Structure formats: structure tokens, C-alpha cells
PDB file of C-alpha atoms in Angstrom:
ATOM      1  CA  MET Y   1       0.000   0.000   0.000  1.00 45.00           C
ATOM      2  CA  THR Y   2       1.136   3.529  -0.698  1.00 50.00           C
ATOM      3  CA  ALA Y   3       1.055   6.408   1.741  1.00 53.00           C
ATOM      4  CA  SER Y   4      -2.498   7.207   0.649  1.00 57.00           C
ATOM      5  CA  ASN Y   5      -3.710   3.685   1.583  1.00 62.00           C
ATOM      6  CA  ARG Y   6      -4.499   2.587  -1.954  1.00 58.00           C
ATOM      7  CA  PRO Y   7      -2.988  -0.394  -3.705  1.00 56.00           C
ATOM      8  CA  LEU Y   8      -0.290   0.090  -6.320  1.00 56.00           C
ATOM      9  CA  SER Y   9      -1.410  -0.391  -9.893  1.00 54.00           C
ATOM     10  CA  PRO Y  10       0.190  -3.229 -11.879  1.00 58.00           C
ATOM     11  CA  PRO Y  11       3.162  -2.252 -14.076  1.00 56.00           C
ATOM     12  CA  GLY Y  12       2.095  -0.659 -17.347  1.00 61.00           C
ATOM     13  CA  ARG Y  13      -1.376   0.057 -15.996  1.00 76.00           C
ATOM     14  CA  VAL Y  14      -2.516   3.589 -15.348  1.00 78.00           C
ATOM     15  CA  ASP Y  15      -3.284   4.576 -11.775  1.00 85.00           C
ATOM     16  CA  TYR Y  16      -6.140   6.967 -12.484  1.00 87.00           C
ATOM     17  CA  VAL Y  17      -6.458   8.013  -8.856  1.00 92.00           C
ATOM     18  CA  ALA Y  18      -2.812   9.115  -8.903  1.00 90.00           C
ATOM     19  CA  VAL Y  19      -3.449  10.973 -12.154  1.00 90.00           C
ATOM     20  CA  GLU Y  20      -6.405  12.753 -10.588  1.00 92.00           C
ATOM     21  CA  GLU Y  21      -4.229  13.756  -7.629  1.00 94.00           C
ATOM     22  CA  SER Y  22      -1.339  14.924  -9.837  1.00 94.00           C
ATOM     23  CA  ALA Y  23      -0.387  18.596 -10.130  1.00 96.00           C
ATOM     24  CA  PRO Y  24      -1.162  18.888 -13.877  1.00 95.00           C
ATOM     25  CA  PHE Y  25      -4.646  17.431 -13.427  1.00 96.00           C
ATOM     26  CA  ARG Y  26      -5.354  19.662 -10.428  1.00 97.00           C
ATOM     27  CA  GLU Y  27      -4.198  22.640 -12.500  1.00 97.00           C
ATOM     28  CA  LEU Y  28      -6.539  21.605 -15.321  1.00 97.00           C
ATOM     29  CA  LYS Y  29      -9.468  21.376 -12.906  1.00 97.00           C
ATOM     30  CA  ARG Y  30      -8.556  24.726 -11.316  1.00 97.00           C
ATOM     31  CA  LYS Y  31      -8.407  26.498 -14.678  1.00 97.00           C
ATOM     32  CA  HIS Y  32     -11.682  24.924 -15.782  1.00 97.00           C
ATOM     33  CA  ARG Y  33     -13.507  25.858 -12.597  1.00 97.00           C
ATOM     34  CA  SER Y  34     -12.073  29.381 -12.504  1.00 97.00           C
ATOM     35  CA  PHE Y  35     -13.670  30.034 -15.892  1.00 97.00           C
ATOM     36  CA  VAL Y  36     -16.914  28.079 -15.581  1.00 97.00           C
ATOM     37  CA  TRP Y  37     -18.147  29.060 -12.113  1.00 97.00           C
ATOM     38  CA  PRO Y  38     -18.003  32.854 -12.489  1.00 96.00           C
ATOM     39  CA  LEU Y  39     -19.721  32.689 -15.864  1.00 95.00           C
ATOM     40  CA  THR Y  40     -22.373  30.363 -14.463  1.00 96.00           C
ATOM     41  CA  VAL Y  41     -23.108  32.775 -11.636  1.00 97.00           C
ATOM     42  CA  VAL Y  42     -23.235  35.783 -13.981  1.00 96.00           C
ATOM     43  CA  PHE Y  43     -25.546  34.013 -16.406  1.00 96.00           C
ATOM     44  CA  LEU Y  44     -27.885  32.775 -13.665  1.00 97.00           C
ATOM     45  CA  VAL Y  45     -28.117  36.268 -12.172  1.00 97.00           C
ATOM     46  CA  TRP Y  46     -28.851  37.673 -15.638  1.00 96.00           C
ATOM     47  CA  TYR Y  47     -31.488  34.982 -16.225  1.00 97.00           C
ATOM     48  CA  PHE Y  48     -33.211  35.498 -12.856  1.00 97.00           C
ATOM     49  CA  VAL Y  49     -33.210  39.285 -13.348  1.00 97.00           C
ATOM     50  CA  TYR Y  50     -35.019  38.669 -16.624  1.00 97.00           C
ATOM     51  CA  VAL Y  51     -37.538  36.312 -14.999  1.00 97.00           C
ATOM     52  CA  LEU Y  52     -38.128  38.626 -12.036  1.00 97.00           C
ATOM     53  CA  LEU Y  53     -38.526  41.666 -14.240  1.00 97.00           C
ATOM     54  CA  SER Y  54     -41.003  39.851 -16.443  1.00 96.00           C
ATOM     55  CA  SER Y  55     -42.960  38.812 -13.360  1.00 96.00           C
ATOM     56  CA  PHE Y  56     -42.835  41.958 -11.247  1.00 97.00           C
ATOM     57  CA  ALA Y  57     -41.992  44.819 -13.607  1.00 97.00           C
ATOM     58  CA  THR Y  58     -44.489  44.096 -16.328  1.00 96.00           C
ATOM     59  CA  ASP Y  59     -44.960  47.766 -17.224  1.00 97.00           C
ATOM     60  CA  PHE Y  60     -41.225  48.172 -17.764  1.00 97.00           C
ATOM     61  CA  MET Y  61     -40.958  44.970 -19.789  1.00 97.00           C
ATOM     62  CA  ALA Y  62     -44.003  45.967 -21.885  1.00 97.00           C
ATOM     63  CA  GLN Y  63     -42.510  49.304 -22.956  1.00 97.00           C
ATOM     64  CA  ARG Y  64     -42.275  49.509 -26.687  1.00 97.00           C
ATOM     65  CA  VAL Y  65     -38.819  50.250 -28.079  1.00 96.00           C
ATOM     66  CA  TRP Y  66     -39.928  50.497 -31.710  1.00 95.00           C
ATOM     67  CA  GLY Y  67     -42.996  49.052 -33.381  1.00 94.00           C
ATOM     68  CA  ASP Y  68     -44.075  45.876 -31.616  1.00 95.00           C
ATOM     69  CA  VAL Y  69     -40.624  45.274 -30.131  1.00 97.00           C
ATOM     70  CA  THR Y  70     -40.682  45.583 -26.327  1.00 97.00           C
ATOM     71  CA  VAL Y  71     -38.009  45.734 -23.657  1.00 97.00           C
ATOM     72  CA  GLY Y  72     -39.052  42.227 -22.567  1.00 97.00           C
ATOM     73  CA  LEU Y  73     -38.546  40.873 -26.073  1.00 97.00           C
ATOM     74  CA  LEU Y  74     -35.079  42.421 -26.259  1.00 97.00           C
ATOM     75  CA  PHE Y  75     -34.182  40.958 -22.858  1.00 97.00           C
ATOM     76  CA  GLY Y  76     -35.460  37.550 -23.996  1.00 97.00           C
ATOM     77  CA  LEU Y  77     -33.415  37.681 -27.172  1.00 97.00           C
ATOM     78  CA  GLY Y  78     -30.490  38.826 -25.051  1.00 97.00           C
ATOM     79  CA  GLN Y  79     -30.686  35.487 -23.243  1.00 96.00           C
ATOM     80  CA  PHE Y  80     -29.967  33.695 -26.513  1.00 96.00           C
ATOM     81  CA  VAL Y  81     -27.169  36.097 -27.424  1.00 97.00           C
ATOM     82  CA  THR Y  82     -25.615  35.630 -23.994  1.00 96.00           C
ATOM     83  CA  THR Y  83     -25.798  31.845 -24.305  1.00 96.00           C
ATOM     84  CA  PHE Y  84     -24.015  31.898 -27.657  1.00 97.00           C
ATOM     85  CA  ALA Y  85     -21.416  34.393 -26.392  1.00 97.00           C
ATOM     86  CA  ILE Y  86     -20.654  32.247 -23.340  1.00 96.00           C
ATOM     87  CA  THR Y  87     -20.371  29.148 -25.523  1.00 97.00           C
ATOM     88  CA  MET Y  88     -18.009  30.838 -27.959  1.00 97.00           C
ATOM     89  CA  GLY Y  89     -15.961  32.258 -25.080  1.00 97.00           C
ATOM     90  CA  TYR Y  90     -15.684  28.858 -23.439  1.00 97.00           C
ATOM     91  CA  VAL Y  91     -14.617  27.168 -26.669  1.00 98.00           C
ATOM     92  CA  ARG Y  92     -11.955  29.817 -27.195  1.00 98.00           C
ATOM     93  CA  TYR Y  93     -10.760  29.510 -23.589  1.00 98.00           C
ATOM     94  CA  ALA Y  94     -10.724  25.709 -23.769  1.00 97.00           C
ATOM     95  CA  ASN Y  95      -8.786  25.721 -27.022  1.00 98.00           C
ATOM     96  CA  ARG Y  96      -6.133  28.089 -25.620  1.00 97.00           C
ATOM     97  CA  ARG Y  97      -5.872  27.046 -21.955  1.00 97.00           C
ATOM     98  CA  LEU Y  98      -7.482  23.671 -21.281  1.00 97.00           C
ATOM     99  CA  ASP Y  99      -6.751  21.614 -24.384  1.00 97.00           C
ATOM    100  CA  PRO Y 100      -2.943  21.931 -24.186  1.00 96.00           C
ATOM    101  CA  LEU Y 101      -3.021  20.745 -20.558  1.00 96.00           C
ATOM    102  CA  SER Y 102      -5.399  17.874 -21.270  1.00 96.00           C
ATOM    103  CA  SER Y 103      -3.348  16.837 -24.315  1.00 96.00           C
ATOM    104  CA  SER Y 104      -0.235  16.717 -22.174  1.00 95.00           C
ATOM    105  CA  ILE Y 105      -1.964  14.617 -19.519  1.00 94.00           C
ATOM    106  CA  ARG Y 106      -3.364  12.282 -22.175  1.00 94.00           C
ATOM    107  CA  ALA Y 107       0.065  11.888 -23.808  1.00 93.00           C
ATOM    108  CA  ASP Y 108       1.591  10.966 -20.431  1.00 90.00           C
ATOM    109  CA  LEU Y 109      -1.164   8.398 -19.858  1.00 89.00           C
ATOM    110  CA  GLU Y 110      -0.675   6.896 -23.307  1.00 88.00           C
ATOM    111  CA  ARG Y 111       3.081   6.621 -22.708  1.00 86.00           C
ATOM    112  CA  THR Y 112       2.467   4.937 -19.347  1.00 81.00           C
ATOM    113  CA  GLU Y 113      -0.050   2.506 -20.798  1.00 78.00           C
ATOM    114  CA  GLY Y 114       2.096   1.821 -23.858  1.00 74.00           C
ATOM    115  CA  ALA Y 115       5.130   1.019 -21.714  1.00 69.00           C
ATOM    116  CA  SER Y 116       3.700  -2.388 -20.794  1.00 59.00           C
TER     117      SER Y 116
END
């Protein structure tokens, strides 16, 4: 048994628990969470503001901006725009920051598994 009270993996086999506890994997998780959680909170606040305004500020949401287009309609469409913007931002962030780390971890795992 190792110091963490888990059995050693057979030679050439990947110890996935050790990989999960490794510094590169922890860094990958930290970078992922540091991007995802703040955006999740911001989007949920934005969404609940929209829902609350549509429920309790109906006069404001019913104001016409031009023609039949109201503030509520613009806020609703803004939800879709925000969703696409967050998705594009995440893909860009993942391509630049997360994918190189995950590729490195995967390459190390493939070398370990291929060594058997």
C-alpha cells in the first residue's frame, strides 16, 4: 500500500487516482472551474433578473422600443445572445488554456499505458 492507503497499480497500468491527484490534473481542474463558475453565476443572475422583471416589472418589460418590439422581447433575445457568447468564449478559452493541458496529460497516460 502507498502512503495514501491505496494499492499500487500493476506495471504498465494507469493509476487513475494518482493521475487525478497529480499537479497537472489539479491545475486543469482549477483552470476549468475558474472560468466556468463565475460565468455560471453571472448568467444565472442575468437569467433570474429577466424572470423577475417579467414577473414583477411588467410595465417596464411591456414598454415599446420600436414598433411591436418591447423591452421584454429584447431581454429575452439577449438570453440567446448571452448563451451563444458564453459558448463561444468557453470554446476559445478551452482551445487556448485547457486543451494543451489535457493533451499533455493524455500523452503521459498513453506513454504509461504503452510502456507495458
